[in-house]
Coordinates of C-alpha atoms and ligand atoms in Angstrom, one line a residue:
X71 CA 24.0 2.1 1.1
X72 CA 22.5 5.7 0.4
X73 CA 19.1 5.3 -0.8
X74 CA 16.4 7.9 -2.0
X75 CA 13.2 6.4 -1.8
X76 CA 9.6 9.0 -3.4
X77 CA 6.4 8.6 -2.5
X78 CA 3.2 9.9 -3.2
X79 CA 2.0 9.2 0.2
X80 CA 3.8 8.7 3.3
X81 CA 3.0 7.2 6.8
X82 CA 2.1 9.0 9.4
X83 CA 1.8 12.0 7.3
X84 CA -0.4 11.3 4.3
X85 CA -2.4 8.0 3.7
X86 CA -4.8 6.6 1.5
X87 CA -4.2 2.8 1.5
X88 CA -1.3 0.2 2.0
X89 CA 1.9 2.7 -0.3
X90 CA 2.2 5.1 2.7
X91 CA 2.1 2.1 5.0
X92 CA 4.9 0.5 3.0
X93 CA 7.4 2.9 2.4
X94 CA 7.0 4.3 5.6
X95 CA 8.3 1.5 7.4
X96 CA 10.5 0.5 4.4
X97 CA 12.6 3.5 4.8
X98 CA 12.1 3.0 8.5
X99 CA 13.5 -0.3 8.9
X100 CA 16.8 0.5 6.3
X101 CA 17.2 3.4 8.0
X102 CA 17.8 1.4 11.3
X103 CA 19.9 -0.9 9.8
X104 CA 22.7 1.6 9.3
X105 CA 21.9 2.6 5.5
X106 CA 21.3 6.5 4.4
X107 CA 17.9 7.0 3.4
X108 CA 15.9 10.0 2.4
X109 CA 12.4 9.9 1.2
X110 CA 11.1 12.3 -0.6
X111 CA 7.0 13.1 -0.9
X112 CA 4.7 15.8 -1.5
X113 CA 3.5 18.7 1.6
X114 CA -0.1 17.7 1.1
X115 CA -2.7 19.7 3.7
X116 CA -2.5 18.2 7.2
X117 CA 0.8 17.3 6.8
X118 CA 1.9 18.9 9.8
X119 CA -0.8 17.7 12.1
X120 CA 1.2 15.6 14.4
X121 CA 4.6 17.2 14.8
X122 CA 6.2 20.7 14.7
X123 CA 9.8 19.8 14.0
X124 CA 10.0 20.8 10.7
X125 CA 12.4 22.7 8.8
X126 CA 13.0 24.5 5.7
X127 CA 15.4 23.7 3.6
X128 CA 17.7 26.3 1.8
X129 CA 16.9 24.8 -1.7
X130 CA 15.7 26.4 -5.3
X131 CA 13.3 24.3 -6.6
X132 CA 12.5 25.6 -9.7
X133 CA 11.9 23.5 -12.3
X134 CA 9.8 24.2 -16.2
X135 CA 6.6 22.4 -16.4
X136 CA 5.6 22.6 -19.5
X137 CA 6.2 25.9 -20.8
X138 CA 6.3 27.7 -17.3
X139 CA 8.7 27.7 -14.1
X140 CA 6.8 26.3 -11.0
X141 CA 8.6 27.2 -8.0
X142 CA 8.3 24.8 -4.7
X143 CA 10.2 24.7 -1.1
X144 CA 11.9 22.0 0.3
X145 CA 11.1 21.1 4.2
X146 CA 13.0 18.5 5.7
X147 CA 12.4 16.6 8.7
X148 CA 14.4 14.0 10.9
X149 CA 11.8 11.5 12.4
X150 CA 15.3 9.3 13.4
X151 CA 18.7 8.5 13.0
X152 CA 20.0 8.4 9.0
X153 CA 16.5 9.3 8.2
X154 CA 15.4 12.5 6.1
X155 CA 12.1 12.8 4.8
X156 CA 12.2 15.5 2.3
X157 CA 8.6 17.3 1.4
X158 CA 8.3 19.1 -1.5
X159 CA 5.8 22.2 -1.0
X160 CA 4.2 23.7 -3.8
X161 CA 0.4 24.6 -1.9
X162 CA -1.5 25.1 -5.5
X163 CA -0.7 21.7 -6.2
X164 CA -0.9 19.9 -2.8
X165 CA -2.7 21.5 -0.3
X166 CA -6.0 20.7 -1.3
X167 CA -8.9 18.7 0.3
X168 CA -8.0 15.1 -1.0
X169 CA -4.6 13.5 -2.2
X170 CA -5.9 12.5 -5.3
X171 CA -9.7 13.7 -5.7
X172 CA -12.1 15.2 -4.4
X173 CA -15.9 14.0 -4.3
X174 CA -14.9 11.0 -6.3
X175 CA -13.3 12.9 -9.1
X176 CA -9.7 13.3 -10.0
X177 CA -8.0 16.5 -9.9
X178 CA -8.1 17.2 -13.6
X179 CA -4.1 18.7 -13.2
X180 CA -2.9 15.1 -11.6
X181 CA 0.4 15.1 -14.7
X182 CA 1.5 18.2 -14.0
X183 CA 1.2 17.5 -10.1
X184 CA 2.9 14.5 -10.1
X185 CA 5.2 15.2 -12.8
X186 CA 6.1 18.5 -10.7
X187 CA 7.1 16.0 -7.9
X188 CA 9.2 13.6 -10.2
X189 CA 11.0 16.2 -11.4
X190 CA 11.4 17.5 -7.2
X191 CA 13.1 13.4 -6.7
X192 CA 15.1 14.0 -9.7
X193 CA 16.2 17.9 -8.9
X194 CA 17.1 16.3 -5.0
X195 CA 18.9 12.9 -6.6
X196 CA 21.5 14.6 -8.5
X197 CA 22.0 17.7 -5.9
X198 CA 21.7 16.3 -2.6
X199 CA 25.5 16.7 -0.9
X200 CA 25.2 12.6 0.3
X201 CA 24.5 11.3 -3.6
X202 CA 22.2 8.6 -3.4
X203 CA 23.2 5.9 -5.2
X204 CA 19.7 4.2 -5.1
X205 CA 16.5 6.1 -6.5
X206 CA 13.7 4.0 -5.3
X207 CA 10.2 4.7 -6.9
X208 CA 6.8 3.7 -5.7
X209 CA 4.3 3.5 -8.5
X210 CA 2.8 5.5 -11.0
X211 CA 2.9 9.2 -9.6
X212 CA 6.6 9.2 -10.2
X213 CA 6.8 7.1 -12.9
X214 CA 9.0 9.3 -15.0
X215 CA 11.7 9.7 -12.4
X216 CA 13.8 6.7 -13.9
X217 CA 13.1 8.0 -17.4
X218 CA 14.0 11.6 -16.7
X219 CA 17.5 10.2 -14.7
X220 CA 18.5 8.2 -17.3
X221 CA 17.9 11.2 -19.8
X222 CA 19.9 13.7 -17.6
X223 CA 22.6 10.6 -17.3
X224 CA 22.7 10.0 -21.0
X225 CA 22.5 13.8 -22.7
X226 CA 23.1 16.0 -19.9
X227 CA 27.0 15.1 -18.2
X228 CA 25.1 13.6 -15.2
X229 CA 28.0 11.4 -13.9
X230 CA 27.0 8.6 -12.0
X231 CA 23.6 8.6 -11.9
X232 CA 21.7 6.8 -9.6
X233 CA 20.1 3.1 -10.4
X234 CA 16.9 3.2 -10.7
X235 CA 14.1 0.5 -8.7
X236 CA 10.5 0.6 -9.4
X237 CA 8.3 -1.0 -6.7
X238 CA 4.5 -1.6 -8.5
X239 CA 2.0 -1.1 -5.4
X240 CA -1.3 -2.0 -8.0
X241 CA -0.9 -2.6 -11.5
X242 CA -4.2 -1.4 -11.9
X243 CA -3.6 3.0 -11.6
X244 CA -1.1 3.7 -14.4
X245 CA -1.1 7.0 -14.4
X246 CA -2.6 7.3 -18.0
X247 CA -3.2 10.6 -19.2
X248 CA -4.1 11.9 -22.7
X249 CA -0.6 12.4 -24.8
X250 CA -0.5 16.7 -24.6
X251 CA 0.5 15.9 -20.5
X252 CA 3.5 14.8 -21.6
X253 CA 4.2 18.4 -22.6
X254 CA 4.8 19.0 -18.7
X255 CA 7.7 16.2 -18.5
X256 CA 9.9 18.5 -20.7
X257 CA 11.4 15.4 -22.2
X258 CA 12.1 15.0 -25.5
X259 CA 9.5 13.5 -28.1
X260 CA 11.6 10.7 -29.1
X261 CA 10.9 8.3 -26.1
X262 CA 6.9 9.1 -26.0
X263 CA 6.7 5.4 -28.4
X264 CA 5.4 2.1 -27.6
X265 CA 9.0 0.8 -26.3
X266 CA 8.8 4.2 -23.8
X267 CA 6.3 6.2 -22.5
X268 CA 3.6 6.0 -24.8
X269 CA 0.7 3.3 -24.6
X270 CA -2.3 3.7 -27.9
X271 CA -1.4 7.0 -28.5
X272 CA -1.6 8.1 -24.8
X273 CA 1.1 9.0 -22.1
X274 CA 1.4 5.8 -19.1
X275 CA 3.6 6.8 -16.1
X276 CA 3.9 3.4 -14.8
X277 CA 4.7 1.6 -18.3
X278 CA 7.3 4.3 -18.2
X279 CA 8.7 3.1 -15.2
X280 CA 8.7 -0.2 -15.9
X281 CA 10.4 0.4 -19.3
X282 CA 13.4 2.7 -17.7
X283 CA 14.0 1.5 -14.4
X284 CA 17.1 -0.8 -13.4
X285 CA 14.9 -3.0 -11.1
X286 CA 11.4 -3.8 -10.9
X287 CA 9.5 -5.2 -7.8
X288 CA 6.6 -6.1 -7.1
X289 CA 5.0 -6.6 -3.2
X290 CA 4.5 -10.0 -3.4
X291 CA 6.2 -13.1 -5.0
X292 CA 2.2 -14.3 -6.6
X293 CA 1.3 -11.0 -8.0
X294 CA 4.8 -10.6 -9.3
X295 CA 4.0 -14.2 -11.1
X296 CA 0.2 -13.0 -11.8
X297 CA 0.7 -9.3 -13.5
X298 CA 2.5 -11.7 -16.1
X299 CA -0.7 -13.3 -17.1
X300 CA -3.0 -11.4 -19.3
X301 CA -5.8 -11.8 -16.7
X302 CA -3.9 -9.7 -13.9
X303 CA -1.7 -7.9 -16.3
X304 CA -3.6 -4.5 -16.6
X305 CA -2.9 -4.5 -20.1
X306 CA 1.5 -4.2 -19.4
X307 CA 1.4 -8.0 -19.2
X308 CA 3.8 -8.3 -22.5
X309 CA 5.8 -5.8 -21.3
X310 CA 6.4 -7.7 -18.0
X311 CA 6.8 -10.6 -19.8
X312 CA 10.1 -9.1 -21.2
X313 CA 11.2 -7.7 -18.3
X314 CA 10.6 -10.5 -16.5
X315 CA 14.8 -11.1 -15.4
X316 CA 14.6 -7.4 -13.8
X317 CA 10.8 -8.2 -12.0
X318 CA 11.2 -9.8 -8.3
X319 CA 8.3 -10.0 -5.9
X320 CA 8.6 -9.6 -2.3
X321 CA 6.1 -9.2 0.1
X322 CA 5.6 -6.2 1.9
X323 CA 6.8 -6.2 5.7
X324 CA 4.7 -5.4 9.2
X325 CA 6.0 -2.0 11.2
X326 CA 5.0 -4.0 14.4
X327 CA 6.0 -1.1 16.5
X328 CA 2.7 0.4 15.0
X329 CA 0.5 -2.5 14.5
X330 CA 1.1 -3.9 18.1
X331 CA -1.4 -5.4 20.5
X332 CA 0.5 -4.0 23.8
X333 CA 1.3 -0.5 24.5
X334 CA -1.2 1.0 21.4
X335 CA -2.6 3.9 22.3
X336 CA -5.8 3.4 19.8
X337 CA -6.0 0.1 22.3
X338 CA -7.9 0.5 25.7
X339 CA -6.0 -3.2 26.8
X340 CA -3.0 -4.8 25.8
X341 CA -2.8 -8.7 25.2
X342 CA -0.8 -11.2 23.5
X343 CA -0.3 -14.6 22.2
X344 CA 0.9 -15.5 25.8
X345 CA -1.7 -13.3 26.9
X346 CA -4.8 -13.3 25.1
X347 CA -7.5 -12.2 27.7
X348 CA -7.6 -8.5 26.6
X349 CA -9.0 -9.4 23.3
X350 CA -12.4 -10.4 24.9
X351 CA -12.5 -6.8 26.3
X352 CA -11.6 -5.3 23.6
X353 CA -14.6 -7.2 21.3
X354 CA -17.4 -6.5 23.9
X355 CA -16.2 -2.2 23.7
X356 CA -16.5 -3.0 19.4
X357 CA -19.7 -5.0 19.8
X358 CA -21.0 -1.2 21.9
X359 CA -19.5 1.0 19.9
X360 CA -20.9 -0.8 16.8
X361 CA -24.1 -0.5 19.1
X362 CA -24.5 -4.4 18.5
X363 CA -25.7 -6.5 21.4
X364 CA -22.2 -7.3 22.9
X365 CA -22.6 -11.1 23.4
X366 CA -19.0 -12.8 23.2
X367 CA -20.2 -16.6 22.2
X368 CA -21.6 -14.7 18.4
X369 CA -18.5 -14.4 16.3
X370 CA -17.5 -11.3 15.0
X371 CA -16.1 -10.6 11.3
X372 CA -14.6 -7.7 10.0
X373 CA -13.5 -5.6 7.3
X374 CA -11.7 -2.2 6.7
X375 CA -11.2 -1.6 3.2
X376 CA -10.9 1.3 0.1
X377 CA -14.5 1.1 -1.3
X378 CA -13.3 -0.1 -4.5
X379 CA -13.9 -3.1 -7.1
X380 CA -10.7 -4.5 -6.0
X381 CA -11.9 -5.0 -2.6
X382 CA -14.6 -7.7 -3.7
X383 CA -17.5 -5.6 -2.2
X384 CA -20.2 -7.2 -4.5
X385 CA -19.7 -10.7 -3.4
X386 CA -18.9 -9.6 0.3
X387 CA -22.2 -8.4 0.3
X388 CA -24.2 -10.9 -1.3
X389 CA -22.3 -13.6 0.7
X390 CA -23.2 -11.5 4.0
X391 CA -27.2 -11.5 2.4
X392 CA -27.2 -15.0 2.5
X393 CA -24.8 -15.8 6.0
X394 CA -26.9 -13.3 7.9
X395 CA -29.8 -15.4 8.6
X396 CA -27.2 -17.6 11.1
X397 CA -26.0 -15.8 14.8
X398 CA -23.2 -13.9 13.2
X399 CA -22.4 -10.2 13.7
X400 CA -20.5 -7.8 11.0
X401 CA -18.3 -4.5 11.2
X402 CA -17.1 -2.3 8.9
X403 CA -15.1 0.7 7.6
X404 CA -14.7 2.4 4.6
X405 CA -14.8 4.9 2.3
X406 CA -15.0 5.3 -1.3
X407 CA -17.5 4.6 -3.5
X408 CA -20.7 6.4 -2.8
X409 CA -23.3 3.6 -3.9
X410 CA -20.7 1.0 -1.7
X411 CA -21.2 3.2 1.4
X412 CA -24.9 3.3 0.6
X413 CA -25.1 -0.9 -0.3
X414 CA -23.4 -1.1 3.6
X415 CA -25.7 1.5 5.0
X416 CA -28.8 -0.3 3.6
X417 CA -27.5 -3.7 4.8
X418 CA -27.0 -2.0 8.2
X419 CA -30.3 -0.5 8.4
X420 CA -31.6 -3.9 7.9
X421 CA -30.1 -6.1 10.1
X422 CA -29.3 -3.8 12.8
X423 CA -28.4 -6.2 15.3
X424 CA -26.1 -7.8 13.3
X425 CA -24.4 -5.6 10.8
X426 CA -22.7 -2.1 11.9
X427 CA -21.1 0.4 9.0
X428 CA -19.1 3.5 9.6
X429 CA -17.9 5.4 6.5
X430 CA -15.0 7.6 5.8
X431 CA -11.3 7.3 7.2
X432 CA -10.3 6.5 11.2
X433 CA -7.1 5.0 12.1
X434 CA -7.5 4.4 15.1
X435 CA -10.7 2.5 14.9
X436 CA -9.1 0.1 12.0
X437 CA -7.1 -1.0 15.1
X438 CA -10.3 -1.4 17.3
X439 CA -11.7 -3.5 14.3
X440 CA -8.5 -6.0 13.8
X441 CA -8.5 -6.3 17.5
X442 CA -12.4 -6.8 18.1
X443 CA -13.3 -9.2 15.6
X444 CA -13.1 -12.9 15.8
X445 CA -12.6 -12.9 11.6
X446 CA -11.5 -10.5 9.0
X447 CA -12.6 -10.6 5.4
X448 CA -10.8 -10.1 2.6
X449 CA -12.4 -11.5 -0.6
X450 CA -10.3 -9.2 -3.0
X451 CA -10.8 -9.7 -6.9
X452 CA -6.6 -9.2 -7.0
X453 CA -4.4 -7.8 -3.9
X454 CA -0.8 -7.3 -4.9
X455 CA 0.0 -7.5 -0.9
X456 CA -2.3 -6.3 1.5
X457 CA -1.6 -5.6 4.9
X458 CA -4.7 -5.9 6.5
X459 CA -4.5 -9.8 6.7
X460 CA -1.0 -9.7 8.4
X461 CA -2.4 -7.0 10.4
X462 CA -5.2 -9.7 11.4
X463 CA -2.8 -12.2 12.3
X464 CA -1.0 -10.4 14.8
X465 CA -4.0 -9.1 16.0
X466 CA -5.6 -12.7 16.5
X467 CA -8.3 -11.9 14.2
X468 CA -8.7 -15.1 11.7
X469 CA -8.7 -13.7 8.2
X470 CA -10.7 -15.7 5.3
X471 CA -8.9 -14.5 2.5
X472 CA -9.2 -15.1 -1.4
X473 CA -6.2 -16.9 -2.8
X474 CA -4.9 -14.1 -4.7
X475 CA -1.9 -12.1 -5.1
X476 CA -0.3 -11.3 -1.1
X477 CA -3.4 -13.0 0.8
X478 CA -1.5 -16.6 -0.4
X479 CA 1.7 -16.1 0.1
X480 CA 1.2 -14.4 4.1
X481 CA -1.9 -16.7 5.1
X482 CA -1.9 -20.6 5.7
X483 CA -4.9 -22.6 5.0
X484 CA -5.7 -26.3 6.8
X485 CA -5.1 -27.9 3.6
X486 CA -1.9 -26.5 2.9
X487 CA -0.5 -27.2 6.6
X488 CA -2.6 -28.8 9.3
X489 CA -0.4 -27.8 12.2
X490 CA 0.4 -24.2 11.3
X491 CA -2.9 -22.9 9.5
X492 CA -3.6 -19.4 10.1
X493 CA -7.1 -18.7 8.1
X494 CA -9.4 -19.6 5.3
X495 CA -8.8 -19.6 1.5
X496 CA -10.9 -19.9 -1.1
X497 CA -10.2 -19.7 -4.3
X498 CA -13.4 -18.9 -6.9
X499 CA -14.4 -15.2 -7.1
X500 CA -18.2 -16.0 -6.2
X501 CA -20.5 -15.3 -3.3
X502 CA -21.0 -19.3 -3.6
X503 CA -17.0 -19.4 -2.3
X504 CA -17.0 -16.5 0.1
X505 CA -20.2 -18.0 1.5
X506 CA -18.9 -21.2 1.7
X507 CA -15.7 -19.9 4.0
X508 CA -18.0 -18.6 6.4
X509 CA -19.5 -21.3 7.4
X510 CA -15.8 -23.1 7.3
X511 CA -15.7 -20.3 10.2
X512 CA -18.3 -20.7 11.9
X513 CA -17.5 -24.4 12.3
X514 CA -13.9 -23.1 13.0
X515 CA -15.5 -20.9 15.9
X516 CA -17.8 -23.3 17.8
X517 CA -14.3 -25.9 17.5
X518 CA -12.5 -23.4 20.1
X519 CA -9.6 -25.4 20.8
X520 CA -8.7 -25.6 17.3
X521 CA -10.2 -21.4 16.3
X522 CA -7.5 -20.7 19.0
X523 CA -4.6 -22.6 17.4
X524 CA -5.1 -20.5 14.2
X525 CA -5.0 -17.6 16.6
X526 CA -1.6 -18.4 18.3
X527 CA -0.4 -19.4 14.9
X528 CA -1.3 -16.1 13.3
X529 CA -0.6 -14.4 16.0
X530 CA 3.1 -15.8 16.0
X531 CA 3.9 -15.4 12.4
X532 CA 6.9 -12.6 11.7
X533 CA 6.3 -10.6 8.8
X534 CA 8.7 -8.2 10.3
X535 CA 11.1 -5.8 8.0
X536 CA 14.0 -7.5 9.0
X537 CA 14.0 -10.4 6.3
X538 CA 12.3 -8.2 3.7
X539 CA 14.7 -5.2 4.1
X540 CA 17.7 -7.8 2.7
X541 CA 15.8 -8.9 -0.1
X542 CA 15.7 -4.7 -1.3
X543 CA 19.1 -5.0 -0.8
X544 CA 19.6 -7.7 -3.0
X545 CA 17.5 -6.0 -5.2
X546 CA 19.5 -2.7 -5.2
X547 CA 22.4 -4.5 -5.4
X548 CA 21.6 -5.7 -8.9
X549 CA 20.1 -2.7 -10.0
X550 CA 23.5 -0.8 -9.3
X551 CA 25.2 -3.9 -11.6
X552 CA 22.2 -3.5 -14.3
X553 CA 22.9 0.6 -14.5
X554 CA 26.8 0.5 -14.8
X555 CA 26.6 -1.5 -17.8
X556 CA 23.7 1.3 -19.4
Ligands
ADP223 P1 -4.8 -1.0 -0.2 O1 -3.4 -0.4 -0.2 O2 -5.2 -1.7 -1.5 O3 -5.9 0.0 0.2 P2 -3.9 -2.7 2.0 O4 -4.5 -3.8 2.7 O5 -2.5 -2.9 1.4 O6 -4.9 -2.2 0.8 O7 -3.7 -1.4 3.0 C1 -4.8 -0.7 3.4 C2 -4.3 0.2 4.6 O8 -5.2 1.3 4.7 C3 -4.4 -0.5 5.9 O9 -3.5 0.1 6.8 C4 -5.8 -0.2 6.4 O10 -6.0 -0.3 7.7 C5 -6.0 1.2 5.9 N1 -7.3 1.7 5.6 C6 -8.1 1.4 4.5 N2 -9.3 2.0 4.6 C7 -9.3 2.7 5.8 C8 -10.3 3.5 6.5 N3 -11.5 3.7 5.9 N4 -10.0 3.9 7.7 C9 -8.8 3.7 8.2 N5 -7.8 2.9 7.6 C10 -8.1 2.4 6.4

């Protein structure tokens, strides 16, 4: 198949959370399975960091925003065989300090940026040479593609037009902006109603999306099931509801060539499930660097997270309050939030034998954590996916998860299967519940034999691309059916 997938973000050149992570090694994994695939996302600053094969492409990307012409570049690169990522450079839009914000605050021009990028996926869609015949959106930032496709497709002679797929990363960041952005889309005023773009008088990208495109997925099968409900449903839960024959969750894949415990260069030892021996090494250099007494009976949990809501920070830390007062020791990372960073910091400053914080973004010390710990915590209010928990498993590193969204469908619990349980659930949103799990894993730790069955369970679970490619394929499949008969 020839497939155009756009992204906001793109692994291993721009990241904020799991999106890059995902289409990076979706495109990846098609790619190696024969199938054409470009991706297209924007030049932010830093982009060229790691490599210096890039090249410019002879392309005229000029395209009206609003009522002026915003001219861009297109630079190509060729990280492997049938692969093209495609960067659209405009520097006044994306070579700036954050991806999104800066100092907590949006970019106040985030339509016209992201609406300059839609309209980049659409320009490349219907001029590439190799017409894709799959246009693959990841949330809200290029929302409008689908829309603007099927307008050039209906009014403007576009034969064959691509089908369209929607992938919906978090229901919760629309893309809502106040109606006079959708000046910049250039689109006519009769689809800004409440069957199109608009939502209460204002302009949603992802409602868009979800209204225009051929195929809608979601990255796992519960929050595909959940954003249905009014609880998890953002708001676009009716909306889902009557999409619901077009709406298929499928939970996001592991690039293991990245996330590997042998051969990782952010890893001073290998080990395995055959050999697990490096691991103990590898917690002792954490406990150090975390400059917590590195004793390797006291277990270890972790967390590397988006300071966010989402993330369940409140009741992580009050469940922490109240656990601390046992031999336990914690380590984090994150960034976000400035009175999150300080709660950690504080609870740091207190217990400083027990608890170590670092702020701000560091790849390769997220793999130092997953390997280091004995437990990672997830307690998330809602996770559509999440990676971090499969990223635990392979790394041996028990994860007490909530049972939301992707954290049930990837992890096991004892009740659910004796034999192949891979880490705690729990189900309230509460400190009550997340303190409760901890002690399950504190019992779970001073039980080794059975602690290291979990491991070597986790550890040997495959959430590789290889099953979850074919299920896109599936999916694209259908949506070329669904758009022939538009
Ligand atoms: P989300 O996409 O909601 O942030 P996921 O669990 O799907 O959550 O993906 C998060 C990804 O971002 C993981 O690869 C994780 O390791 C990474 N990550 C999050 N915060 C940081 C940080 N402060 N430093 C390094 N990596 C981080």
């Amino acid at each position: 198949m020839k497939l155009l997938l756009a992204s906001s973000e793109l692994h291993p050149y721009s990241k904020t959370g799991g999106l890059a992570d995902m289409v990076g090694s979706l495109g990846k994994a098609l790619a190696g399975e024969g199938h054409q695939v470009g991706i297209v996302t924007p030049w932010y600053r830093g982009t060229d960091r790691k490599y210096s094969d890039f090249r410019k492409l002879d392309w005229q990307l000029e395209l009206p925003l609003g009522d002026t012409l915003e001219s861009g570049e297109i630079w190509v690169r060729e990280p492997q065989k049938n692969l093209t990522v495609y960067f659209v450079k405009h520097p006044g839009f994306y070579e700036r300090a954050g991806i999104y914000n800066e100092a907590g605050q949006d970019y106040p021009d985030n339509a016209q940026r992201y609406l300059f990028l839609s309209k980049a996926v659409v320009n490349l869609a219907r001029y590439l040479p190799w017409k894709p015949e799959i246009v693959h959106v990841h949330d809200w930032q290029v929302g409008l593609v689908p829309l603007m496709i099927k307008h050039q497709a209906w009014r403007d002679g576009w034969q064959n037009a691509p089908a369209t797929v929607l992938t919906i990363h978090n229901l919760a960041y629309q893309g809502l902006f106040h109606a006079e952005a959708y000046k910049f889309s250039n689109l006519p005023n009769y689809y800004f109603h409440a069957e199109g773009v608009e939502q209460y008088g204002n302009m949603n990208s992802l409602k868009s999306a979800i209204e225009f495109s051929d195929m809608i997925t979601t990255v796992s099968p519960r929050y595909a099931r959940e954003i249905m409900t009014e609880e998890y449903g953002c708001g676009l839960d009716a909306i889902l509801r009557r999409r619901q024959d077009r709406l298929k969750g499928i939970l996001n894949g592991v690039d293991y060539d990245e996330w590997s415990t042998e051969r990782n260069v952010c890893l001073a030892h290998s080990y395995s499930a055959d050999r697990p021996d490096g691991k103990a090494r590898l917690k002792a250099e954490l406990q150090l660097e975390y400059g917590l007494p590195a004793r390797p009976e006291v277990p270890v949990f972790g967390n590397i997270t988006r300071l966010v809501d989402q993330k369940g920070v409140d009741i992580q830390l009050g469940a922490l309050e109240e656990m601390l007062a046992t031999d336990l020791q914690f380590v984090c990372l994150g960034s976000g939030a400035a009175e999150f960073e300080q709660a950690y910091r504080d609870l740091a400053a207190r217990y400083p034998d027990k608890v170590g914080v670092r702020t701000g973004y560091d790849h390769c010390l997220a793999h130092r954590i997953e390997a280091g710990c004995d437990f990672y915590l997830m307690p998330s209010r809602f996770e559509p996916c999440g990676l971090n928990q499969m990223y635990s498993l392979r790394y041996g590193t028990v994860p007490i998860v909530r049972r939301t969204g992707g954290l049930d469908d990837s992890v096991i619990d004892i009740a659910e299967d004796q034999e192949r349980a891979t880490g705690i659930k729990f189900t309230e949103y509460s400190v009550r519940a997340l303190a409760k799990a901890i002690r399950k894993a504190l019992v779970l730790h001073e039980h080794q034999e059975l602690y290291r069955r979990y491991r070597d369970n986790g550890m040997r679970a495959d959430f590789s691309w290889e099953k979850t490619g074919d299920d896109y394929l599936e999916v694209y499949r259908r949506a070329i059916e669904y758009a022939a008969f538009m």
